[in-house]
Amino acid sequence: MKEPLWNRIVEVLSYNPQEPMIFSSGVFLILFLFFSFIYMCLERKTSARLLFVTLFSYYFYYKSSGMYFFLLAVVTVSDYLIARAIYRSRGNQRRGRWLVALSLAIDLGMLGYFKYTNFFAGMLTAMVGGNFQPWDIFLPVGISFFTFQSLSYTIDVYRGDLKPLPHLLDYAFYVSFFPQLVAGPIVRARDFAPQIRRPVVITRDMFARGVYFIIIGLFKKAVISDYISLNFVDRIFDNPTLYSGFENLLGVYGYALQIYCDFSGYSDMAIGIALLLGFRFPMNFNAPYNSSSITDFWRRWHISLSTWIRDYIYISLGGNRKGKIRQYVNLLLTMLLGGLWHGASVNFVVWGGIHGLALVGHKIFRTEMLHHDRHHESRGWKRVAAMILTFHFVCLTWLIFRNHTFAGVWVMLCQIFGNFHPELIGQVVVGYKYVLALMLFGYLSHYLPNRWQEGLISWMKRGNVVVDALLLALVIFIIIQVKSSTIQPFIYFQF
């Protein structure tokens, strides 16, 4: 008997842990069309529009993490009330510090329980020689992002950089705003708050940029990242000994492109969707593999996160205000914590520590040996050589980031340096021609000058808005078809 249509609709709209809703999912793309219609109908009714978007954002989070959306409400209400209490205690520094500590305890305590309980419990058990069985603790999607975003608000109010938002609805809207809720970028309240109650104004430039970023983000995430991951990268990292050193090296290059397209693609879609709703987010990735140093890399990679850990961890530890040795220690501690933020595993901590040591080493080399200031830029062949060196250092650290064990890292390095088999290069290129072509396209487009992107946006801006909308609809349709079971066997052909 055929399932009733109503039951099917309820099933699609209900939380499914096997299929959490993300921007590139067909369900979201369809829901967003209905959402946009209601949003524009409420264009001139500010409070109703904010309430509608907030409710949709909570539903979006429900579709991603089920009933754990209540955590979002806990963080929102607690930090809203704490920030107002901090502002009223401006003359009492001690009380303000206790209130900030309370905010830290609530937000980091929640994050620590869900994300790090098994990690630290396992370490303690191993230290005493016990046998630890991980507890069944669900990790809510995006909890690292919205807790950090909310924390920045209370800290900014404490520092006097921001006045608390006047209404709980405004703050709930800021924390839960669905484009950046589960994967960033981490938006500061000082940048976002002035936009909340402005009239909805979507200029031709904003619309063109929004369409552009959504298309680019969808292509990065749903085509490049997912395709090379499924058809090449995962196979190499899962069984490196089955492949030659050349294939292992290509796997590392592939993962570097995959993780960039995955992270930046989602950020691009968030930026684009926000623009179509009349809001502006800061850039989150700026061609990071164009970096000429590891310091330059962290100015370009996940910018909202790197500036967050700089402003709220590095500076809070003392920054560069207490001498060079203390500055280097602060850099290392900051990156260790940044690595831990990415995941509850030793390999992430080691990854962060290596980046911290590299930042310290580069700072010493630049200032003490070359005597360059922070604004110095290499030119010509020196810059090219520095970019190649930086890229391969980052790729080496991605090897640690991606592998769950250090034994796996060692095996892949042994394959690359001891079992390269150059005679197989032609065969490998032919066998993985579609994957390698997509990787080549991804890297070539990554190194294109920014003015090419601006030129394309200008062309879209000069065109008809309807044409832009139809182009976006066409790309969305193709992505939905790629994700569907009827097209997927063709697209994900097993080589």
Short mmCIF file of C-alpha atoms in Angstrom, two decimals:
data_model
loop_
_atom_site.label_atom_id
_atom_site.label_comp_id
_atom_site.label_asym_id
_atom_site.label_seq_id
_atom_site.Cartn_x
_atom_site.Cartn_y
_atom_site.Cartn_z
CA MET A 1 0.00 0.00 0.00
CA LYS A 2 1.35 3.41 -0.98
CA GLU A 3 2.28 5.68 1.93
CA PRO A 4 -0.10 8.67 2.28
CA LEU A 5 1.31 11.96 1.01
CA TRP A 6 0.75 13.68 4.38
CA ASN A 7 2.80 11.06 6.21
CA ARG A 8 5.58 11.45 3.69
CA ILE A 9 5.59 15.23 4.13
CA VAL A 10 5.74 14.86 7.93
CA GLU A 11 8.60 12.39 7.58
CA VAL A 12 10.58 14.76 5.33
CA LEU A 13 10.02 17.72 7.66
CA SER A 14 10.92 15.77 10.82
CA TYR A 15 14.42 15.31 12.19
CA ASN A 16 16.36 12.44 10.66
CA PRO A 17 19.77 11.78 12.28
CA GLN A 18 20.92 10.05 9.10
CA GLU A 19 20.11 13.08 6.94
CA PRO A 20 20.69 16.34 8.83
CA MET A 21 19.61 19.39 6.86
CA ILE A 22 22.43 21.41 5.30
CA PHE A 23 22.45 24.12 2.64
CA SER A 24 23.24 21.70 -0.18
CA SER A 25 20.35 19.37 0.69
CA GLY A 26 17.27 19.34 -1.51
CA VAL A 27 14.94 19.80 1.48
CA PHE A 28 16.61 23.06 2.49
CA LEU A 29 16.67 24.42 -1.05
CA ILE A 30 12.93 23.84 -1.41
CA LEU A 31 12.11 25.18 2.07
CA PHE A 32 14.20 28.28 1.40
CA LEU A 33 11.96 29.19 -1.56
CA PHE A 34 8.88 29.19 0.72
CA PHE A 35 10.85 30.96 3.45
CA SER A 36 11.91 33.73 1.03
CA PHE A 37 8.31 34.37 -0.03
CA ILE A 38 7.10 34.82 3.57
CA TYR A 39 10.23 36.83 4.44
CA MET A 40 9.54 39.37 1.70
CA CYS A 41 5.87 39.57 2.71
CA LEU A 42 7.06 40.64 6.19
CA GLU A 43 9.56 43.12 4.75
CA ARG A 44 8.04 46.17 6.48
CA LYS A 45 7.03 44.40 9.72
CA THR A 46 10.35 44.32 11.54
CA SER A 47 9.45 42.46 14.74
CA ALA A 48 7.30 39.91 12.92
CA ARG A 49 10.10 39.35 10.40
CA LEU A 50 12.70 38.87 13.14
CA LEU A 51 10.42 36.43 14.96
CA PHE A 52 9.73 34.49 11.77
CA VAL A 53 13.44 34.18 10.90
CA THR A 54 14.27 33.17 14.48
CA LEU A 55 11.62 30.44 14.48
CA PHE A 56 12.82 29.20 11.09
CA SER A 57 16.40 29.19 12.42
CA TYR A 58 15.35 27.05 15.39
CA TYR A 59 13.57 24.70 13.01
CA PHE A 60 16.71 24.59 10.86
CA TYR A 61 18.72 23.61 13.94
CA TYR A 62 16.08 21.04 14.91
CA LYS A 63 16.51 19.47 11.48
CA SER A 64 20.26 19.33 12.13
CA SER A 65 20.36 18.14 15.75
CA GLY A 66 16.87 17.15 16.83
CA MET A 67 15.62 18.19 20.26
CA TYR A 68 19.05 19.55 21.18
CA PHE A 69 17.89 22.89 19.79
CA PHE A 70 17.03 23.70 23.43
CA LEU A 71 20.79 24.19 23.99
CA LEU A 72 20.63 27.12 21.62
CA ALA A 73 17.85 28.61 23.75
CA VAL A 74 19.85 28.05 26.97
CA VAL A 75 22.91 29.85 25.58
CA THR A 76 20.76 32.66 24.18
CA VAL A 77 18.74 33.43 27.30
CA SER A 78 21.65 33.03 29.75
CA ASP A 79 24.11 35.23 27.83
CA TYR A 80 21.44 37.84 27.08
CA LEU A 81 20.67 38.21 30.81
CA ILE A 82 24.34 38.01 31.84
CA ALA A 83 25.35 40.72 29.33
CA ARG A 84 22.67 43.06 30.65
CA ALA A 85 23.84 42.40 34.22
CA ILE A 86 27.46 43.09 33.17
CA TYR A 87 26.42 46.39 31.61
CA ARG A 88 24.60 47.42 34.80
CA SER A 89 27.74 46.54 36.79
CA ARG A 90 30.08 48.83 34.85
CA GLY A 91 31.33 50.46 38.04
CA ASN A 92 31.92 47.15 39.82
CA GLN A 93 34.76 45.37 38.03
CA ARG A 94 34.81 42.43 40.40
CA ARG A 95 31.11 41.69 39.84
CA GLY A 96 31.64 42.05 36.09
CA ARG A 97 34.41 39.47 36.17
CA TRP A 98 32.23 37.03 38.07
CA LEU A 99 29.46 37.48 35.53
CA VAL A 100 31.87 36.86 32.62
CA ALA A 101 33.11 33.78 34.46
CA LEU A 102 29.48 32.61 34.75
CA SER A 103 29.01 33.04 30.99
CA LEU A 104 32.21 31.11 30.35
CA ALA A 105 31.12 28.36 32.73
CA ILE A 106 27.73 27.94 31.05
CA ASP A 107 28.94 28.09 27.44
CA LEU A 108 32.22 26.23 27.80
CA GLY A 109 30.70 23.80 30.28
CA MET A 110 28.03 22.88 27.76
CA LEU A 111 30.60 22.64 24.95
CA GLY A 112 32.96 20.64 27.15
CA TYR A 113 30.34 18.10 28.17
CA PHE A 114 29.03 17.34 24.71
CA LYS A 115 32.32 17.55 22.82
CA TYR A 116 35.16 16.68 25.20
CA THR A 117 33.81 14.43 27.98
CA ASN A 118 34.83 11.17 26.30
CA PHE A 119 38.18 12.64 25.22
CA PHE A 120 39.32 13.69 28.69
CA ALA A 121 37.70 10.72 30.45
CA GLY A 122 39.54 8.40 28.05
CA MET A 123 42.85 10.15 28.74
CA LEU A 124 42.40 9.95 32.51
CA THR A 125 41.42 6.29 32.31
CA ALA A 126 44.49 5.51 30.19
CA MET A 127 46.73 7.27 32.73
CA VAL A 128 45.56 4.96 35.51
CA GLY A 129 45.70 1.88 33.29
CA GLY A 130 41.95 1.36 32.97
CA ASN A 131 39.77 0.33 30.06
CA PHE A 132 37.46 3.16 29.05
CA GLN A 133 34.25 2.58 27.12
CA PRO A 134 33.05 5.85 25.54
CA TRP A 135 29.73 7.13 26.81
CA ASP A 136 26.89 7.64 24.39
CA ILE A 137 26.94 11.46 24.21
CA PHE A 138 25.41 13.10 21.15
CA LEU A 139 27.41 16.00 19.67
CA PRO A 140 24.98 18.73 18.55
CA VAL A 141 25.86 20.20 15.18
CA GLY A 142 27.53 23.62 15.30
CA ILE A 143 27.76 23.84 19.09
CA SER A 144 31.35 25.09 18.80
CA PHE A 145 30.22 27.94 16.58
CA PHE A 146 27.21 29.32 18.43
CA THR A 147 28.87 29.04 21.86
CA PHE A 148 31.91 30.99 20.62
CA GLN A 149 29.68 33.56 18.94
CA SER A 150 27.62 34.07 22.08
CA LEU A 151 30.74 34.23 24.25
CA SER A 152 32.18 37.02 22.12
CA TYR A 153 29.05 39.06 22.88
CA THR A 154 29.34 38.88 26.68
CA ILE A 155 33.10 39.50 26.55
CA ASP A 156 32.65 42.52 24.27
CA VAL A 157 30.03 43.96 26.63
CA TYR A 158 32.42 43.40 29.56
CA ARG A 159 35.28 45.09 27.71
CA GLY A 160 33.06 48.07 26.90
CA ASP A 161 33.24 47.50 23.15
CA LEU A 162 29.51 46.91 22.82
CA LYS A 163 26.23 47.83 24.48
CA PRO A 164 23.84 44.94 25.17
CA LEU A 165 21.04 44.44 22.68
CA PRO A 166 17.77 45.95 23.94
CA HIS A 167 15.46 43.00 23.21
CA LEU A 168 15.74 39.25 23.74
CA LEU A 169 14.28 38.76 20.25
CA ASP A 170 17.16 40.73 18.72
CA TYR A 171 19.72 38.62 20.53
CA ALA A 172 17.93 35.36 19.69
CA PHE A 173 17.89 36.45 16.05
CA TYR A 174 21.65 37.20 16.17
CA VAL A 175 22.68 33.91 17.81
CA SER A 176 20.38 31.64 15.81
CA PHE A 177 20.50 33.32 12.36
CA PHE A 178 20.45 30.16 10.26
CA PRO A 179 22.93 31.02 7.45
CA GLN A 180 25.86 30.95 9.90
CA LEU A 181 24.39 28.84 12.71
CA VAL A 182 26.01 25.43 12.23
CA ALA A 183 29.25 26.09 10.31
CA GLY A 184 30.08 29.78 10.57
CA PRO A 185 31.35 32.25 9.82
CA ILE A 186 31.47 33.36 13.46
CA VAL A 187 29.81 36.77 13.27
CA ARG A 188 30.54 39.42 15.90
CA ALA A 189 27.61 41.22 17.47
CA ARG A 190 29.33 44.57 16.93
CA ASP A 191 29.16 43.95 13.16
CA PHE A 192 25.75 42.29 13.02
CA ALA A 193 23.68 44.17 15.62
CA PRO A 194 23.40 47.43 13.61
CA GLN A 195 21.88 45.44 10.72
CA ILE A 196 19.14 43.67 12.72
CA ARG A 197 16.41 46.34 12.68
CA ARG A 198 17.42 48.13 9.52
CA PRO A 199 14.83 48.12 6.73
CA VAL A 200 15.37 45.24 4.31
CA VAL A 201 17.35 46.67 1.41
CA ILE A 202 18.75 44.30 -1.20
CA THR A 203 20.67 46.24 -3.81
CA ARG A 204 21.50 44.90 -7.26
CA ASP A 205 25.10 44.46 -6.06
CA MET A 206 23.97 42.47 -3.01
CA PHE A 207 21.70 40.27 -5.12
CA ALA A 208 24.42 39.60 -7.71
CA ARG A 209 26.97 38.78 -5.01
CA GLY A 210 24.48 36.60 -3.16
CA VAL A 211 23.68 34.57 -6.26
CA TYR A 212 27.38 34.31 -7.11
CA PHE A 213 28.42 33.09 -3.66
CA ILE A 214 25.58 30.56 -3.46
CA ILE A 215 26.48 29.11 -6.87
CA ILE A 216 30.20 28.99 -6.07
CA GLY A 217 29.56 27.55 -2.62
CA LEU A 218 27.25 24.85 -3.95
CA PHE A 219 29.78 23.89 -6.60
CA LYS A 220 32.64 23.75 -4.09
CA LYS A 221 30.71 21.73 -1.52
CA ALA A 222 28.38 19.48 -3.50
CA VAL A 223 30.53 18.89 -6.58
CA ILE A 224 34.25 19.28 -5.90
CA SER A 225 34.50 18.37 -2.21
CA ASP A 226 31.96 15.54 -2.15
CA TYR A 227 33.04 14.08 -5.48
CA ILE A 228 36.81 13.88 -4.88
CA SER A 229 36.22 12.73 -1.30
CA LEU A 230 34.01 9.81 -2.28
CA ASN A 231 35.88 8.76 -5.41
CA PHE A 232 39.49 9.23 -4.37
CA VAL A 233 40.55 10.84 -1.09
CA ASP A 234 38.66 8.56 1.30
CA ARG A 235 39.94 5.46 -0.48
CA ILE A 236 43.57 6.58 -0.16
CA PHE A 237 43.36 7.53 3.51
CA ASP A 238 41.40 4.39 4.44
CA ASN A 239 43.91 1.97 2.83
CA PRO A 240 47.14 3.80 1.95
CA THR A 241 49.17 0.60 1.53
CA LEU A 242 46.96 -0.46 -1.39
CA TYR A 243 48.13 2.54 -3.39
CA SER A 244 51.47 3.78 -4.69
CA GLY A 245 53.32 6.72 -3.19
CA PHE A 246 52.23 8.88 -6.13
CA GLU A 247 48.58 8.08 -5.40
CA ASN A 248 49.13 8.81 -1.69
CA LEU A 249 50.65 12.19 -2.59
CA LEU A 250 47.69 12.97 -4.85
CA GLY A 251 45.44 11.91 -1.97
CA VAL A 252 47.07 14.51 0.28
CA TYR A 253 46.67 17.20 -2.40
CA GLY A 254 43.08 16.05 -2.87
CA TYR A 255 42.32 16.32 0.83
CA ALA A 256 43.80 19.83 0.95
CA LEU A 257 41.39 20.84 -1.80
CA GLN A 258 38.49 18.87 -0.29
CA ILE A 259 38.68 20.46 3.15
CA TYR A 260 39.06 23.93 1.65
CA CYS A 261 36.06 23.47 -0.66
CA ASP A 262 34.05 21.93 2.19
CA PHE A 263 34.67 24.73 4.69
CA SER A 264 34.78 27.67 2.29
CA GLY A 265 31.88 26.34 0.20
CA TYR A 266 29.58 26.32 3.23
CA SER A 267 30.81 29.79 4.24
CA ASP A 268 30.21 31.08 0.70
CA MET A 269 26.64 29.78 0.77
CA ALA A 270 26.08 31.38 4.20
CA ILE A 271 27.40 34.72 2.94
CA GLY A 272 25.28 34.47 -0.22
CA ILE A 273 22.06 33.56 1.60
CA ALA A 274 22.61 36.37 4.10
CA LEU A 275 23.06 38.85 1.23
CA LEU A 276 19.79 37.73 -0.35
CA LEU A 277 18.13 38.48 3.02
CA GLY A 278 19.74 41.92 3.26
CA PHE A 279 22.61 41.12 5.68
CA ARG A 280 26.36 41.28 5.19
CA PHE A 281 28.84 38.79 6.65
CA PRO A 282 32.61 39.25 6.63
CA MET A 283 34.74 37.21 4.23
CA ASN A 284 35.79 33.92 5.82
CA PHE A 285 38.31 32.49 3.33
CA ASN A 286 40.64 34.48 1.11
CA ALA A 287 42.52 32.07 -1.18
CA PRO A 288 44.53 30.52 1.71
CA TYR A 289 46.77 28.44 -0.56
CA ASN A 290 48.08 31.69 -2.04
CA SER A 291 49.81 32.32 1.29
CA SER A 292 53.53 33.07 1.30
CA SER A 293 53.98 32.14 4.99
CA ILE A 294 52.18 30.28 7.72
CA THR A 295 51.29 33.64 9.30
CA ASP A 296 49.77 34.72 5.99
CA PHE A 297 47.88 31.42 5.84
CA TRP A 298 46.13 32.11 9.14
CA ARG A 299 45.15 35.56 7.91
CA ARG A 300 43.38 33.90 4.99
CA TRP A 301 42.06 30.59 6.42
CA HIS A 302 38.79 30.56 8.39
CA ILE A 303 39.23 34.26 9.10
CA SER A 304 36.32 34.55 11.54
CA LEU A 305 37.77 31.73 13.68
CA SER A 306 41.40 32.86 13.50
CA THR A 307 40.47 36.43 14.48
CA TRP A 308 38.23 35.06 17.27
CA ILE A 309 41.01 33.03 18.86
CA ARG A 310 43.36 36.00 18.40
CA ASP A 311 41.01 38.50 20.08
CA TYR A 312 39.59 36.30 22.85
CA ILE A 313 42.36 33.78 23.61
CA TYR A 314 45.71 35.18 22.43
CA ILE A 315 45.05 38.74 23.64
CA SER A 316 43.45 37.47 26.86
CA LEU A 317 46.63 35.48 27.56
CA GLY A 318 48.65 38.68 27.20
CA GLY A 319 49.34 38.75 23.47
CA ASN A 320 52.64 40.47 22.75
CA ARG A 321 52.43 42.83 25.71
CA LYS A 322 54.66 40.87 28.12
CA GLY A 323 57.86 40.25 26.18
CA LYS A 324 58.86 38.02 23.29
CA ILE A 325 59.14 34.75 25.23
CA ARG A 326 55.67 35.19 26.68
CA GLN A 327 54.37 36.12 23.22
CA TYR A 328 55.73 32.88 21.76
CA VAL A 329 54.21 30.86 24.60
CA ASN A 330 50.88 32.62 24.08
CA LEU A 331 50.98 31.83 20.35
CA LEU A 332 51.64 28.16 21.03
CA LEU A 333 48.91 27.87 23.70
CA THR A 334 46.43 29.66 21.44
CA MET A 335 47.03 27.26 18.55
CA LEU A 336 46.88 24.21 20.84
CA LEU A 337 43.45 25.36 22.00
CA GLY A 338 42.52 26.15 18.40
CA GLY A 339 43.43 22.60 17.44
CA LEU A 340 41.34 21.20 20.29
CA TRP A 341 38.40 23.34 19.13
CA HIS A 342 38.43 21.47 15.80
CA GLY A 343 37.94 18.09 17.42
CA ALA A 344 38.28 16.01 20.58
CA SER A 345 41.30 14.00 19.52
CA VAL A 346 45.04 14.07 20.08
CA ASN A 347 45.75 14.47 16.37
CA PHE A 348 43.87 17.80 16.34
CA VAL A 349 45.87 19.04 19.33
CA VAL A 350 49.13 18.00 17.66
CA TRP A 351 47.99 19.67 14.44
CA GLY A 352 47.35 22.90 16.35
CA GLY A 353 50.67 22.60 18.19
CA ILE A 354 52.63 22.21 14.94
CA HIS A 355 50.94 25.30 13.53
CA GLY A 356 51.74 27.14 16.75
CA LEU A 357 55.43 26.18 16.53
CA ALA A 358 55.45 27.20 12.86
CA LEU A 359 53.96 30.60 13.72
CA VAL A 360 56.59 31.10 16.42
CA GLY A 361 59.38 29.98 14.09
CA HIS A 362 58.21 32.27 11.30
CA LYS A 363 57.93 35.23 13.66
CA ILE A 364 61.48 34.67 14.94
CA PHE A 365 62.84 34.17 11.39
CA ARG A 366 61.05 37.27 10.06
CA THR A 367 61.88 39.68 12.87
CA GLU A 368 65.18 38.46 14.31
CA MET A 369 66.94 37.18 11.19
CA LEU A 370 65.44 39.01 8.20
CA HIS A 371 64.39 42.10 10.19
CA HIS A 372 61.14 42.41 8.24
CA ASP A 373 58.07 44.09 9.68
CA ARG A 374 54.65 42.42 9.61
CA HIS A 375 53.68 44.23 6.39
CA HIS A 376 56.62 42.99 4.31
CA GLU A 377 55.70 40.96 1.22
CA SER A 378 58.02 38.85 -0.90
CA ARG A 379 58.12 39.47 -4.64
CA GLY A 380 58.90 37.48 -7.76
CA TRP A 381 60.49 34.05 -7.45
CA LYS A 382 60.89 34.45 -3.68
CA ARG A 383 57.13 34.73 -3.27
CA VAL A 384 56.53 31.72 -5.54
CA ALA A 385 59.04 29.65 -3.57
CA ALA A 386 57.48 30.78 -0.27
CA MET A 387 53.99 29.86 -1.53
CA ILE A 388 55.12 26.37 -2.59
CA LEU A 389 56.88 25.80 0.74
CA THR A 390 53.90 27.06 2.76
CA PHE A 391 51.42 24.98 0.75
CA HIS A 392 53.37 21.76 1.28
CA PHE A 393 53.81 22.47 4.99
CA VAL A 394 50.05 22.95 5.30
CA CYS A 395 49.49 19.71 3.33
CA LEU A 396 51.80 17.86 5.72
CA THR A 397 49.78 19.09 8.68
CA TRP A 398 46.52 18.12 6.90
CA LEU A 399 47.93 14.61 6.89
CA ILE A 400 47.89 14.71 10.69
CA PHE A 401 44.50 16.43 10.76
CA ARG A 402 42.84 13.80 8.55
CA ASN A 403 44.37 10.63 9.99
CA HIS A 404 42.95 9.32 13.25
CA THR A 405 46.23 7.62 14.20
CA PHE A 406 49.86 8.64 13.92
CA ALA A 407 50.57 5.17 12.55
CA GLY A 408 48.40 6.10 9.57
CA VAL A 409 50.42 9.28 9.05
CA TRP A 410 53.66 7.30 9.12
CA VAL A 411 52.35 4.71 6.65
CA MET A 412 51.36 7.40 4.14
CA LEU A 413 54.71 9.16 4.48
CA CYS A 414 56.53 5.85 3.96
CA GLN A 415 54.45 5.22 0.84
CA ILE A 416 55.17 8.69 -0.55
CA PHE A 417 58.93 8.66 0.10
CA GLY A 418 59.68 4.94 -0.20
CA ASN A 419 57.14 3.47 -2.59
CA PHE A 420 56.51 6.25 -5.09
CA HIS A 421 56.52 4.16 -8.31
CA PRO A 422 56.85 6.93 -10.94
CA GLU A 423 56.29 4.36 -13.69
CA LEU A 424 52.62 4.21 -12.63
CA ILE A 425 51.98 7.94 -13.08
CA GLY A 426 50.48 7.59 -16.56
CA GLN A 427 48.23 4.73 -15.50
CA VAL A 428 47.04 6.62 -12.42
CA VAL A 429 46.27 9.76 -14.44
CA VAL A 430 44.21 7.77 -16.93
CA GLY A 431 42.41 5.77 -14.23
CA TYR A 432 41.43 8.84 -12.21
CA LYS A 433 41.13 11.32 -15.07
CA TYR A 434 37.80 12.79 -13.93
CA VAL A 435 38.89 13.17 -10.32
CA LEU A 436 42.22 14.72 -11.31
CA ALA A 437 40.54 17.02 -13.82
CA LEU A 438 38.22 18.27 -11.09
CA MET A 439 41.17 18.73 -8.72
CA LEU A 440 43.08 20.65 -11.41
CA PHE A 441 40.07 22.87 -12.03
CA GLY A 442 39.69 23.47 -8.29
CA TYR A 443 43.29 24.53 -7.82
CA LEU A 444 43.43 26.66 -10.97
CA SER A 445 40.27 28.54 -9.96
CA HIS A 446 41.70 28.98 -6.48
CA TYR A 447 44.75 30.81 -7.84
CA LEU A 448 42.80 33.13 -10.14
CA PRO A 449 43.16 36.85 -9.27
CA ASN A 450 40.39 38.40 -7.18
CA ARG A 451 39.69 40.87 -9.97
CA TRP A 452 38.35 37.98 -12.09
CA GLN A 453 35.77 37.26 -9.41
CA GLU A 454 34.84 40.93 -9.18
CA GLY A 455 34.56 41.05 -12.97
CA LEU A 456 32.12 38.15 -12.99
CA ILE A 457 30.04 39.74 -10.23
CA SER A 458 30.01 43.03 -12.17
CA TRP A 459 28.76 41.18 -15.24
CA MET A 460 25.98 39.57 -13.21
CA LYS A 461 25.15 42.94 -11.68
CA ARG A 462 24.74 44.54 -15.11
CA GLY A 463 22.47 41.74 -16.26
CA ASN A 464 18.82 41.21 -15.57
CA VAL A 465 18.00 40.20 -11.99
CA VAL A 466 15.57 37.64 -13.35
CA VAL A 467 18.37 36.04 -15.36
CA ASP A 468 20.46 35.80 -12.18
CA ALA A 469 17.54 34.20 -10.35
CA LEU A 470 16.98 31.71 -13.17
CA LEU A 471 20.69 30.87 -13.21
CA LEU A 472 20.56 30.23 -9.48
CA ALA A 473 17.42 28.10 -9.88
CA LEU A 474 19.11 26.08 -12.64
CA VAL A 475 22.17 25.39 -10.52
CA ILE A 476 19.96 24.45 -7.55
CA PHE A 477 18.00 22.06 -9.76
CA ILE A 478 21.20 20.41 -11.00
CA ILE A 479 22.55 20.04 -7.46
CA ILE A 480 19.27 18.46 -6.33
CA GLN A 481 19.44 16.04 -9.24
CA VAL A 482 23.07 15.20 -8.45
CA LYS A 483 22.02 14.40 -4.89
CA SER A 484 19.08 12.26 -6.03
CA SER A 485 19.30 8.50 -6.33
CA THR A 486 18.49 8.53 -10.05
CA ILE A 487 21.43 10.67 -11.07
CA GLN A 488 23.94 9.72 -8.36
CA PRO A 489 25.11 6.41 -9.91
CA PHE A 490 26.14 8.29 -13.05
CA ILE A 491 27.86 11.16 -11.27
CA TYR A 492 29.62 9.01 -8.68
CA PHE A 493 30.96 6.49 -11.14
CA GLN A 494 33.27 4.00 -9.48
CA PHE A 495 36.65 4.13 -11.19
#
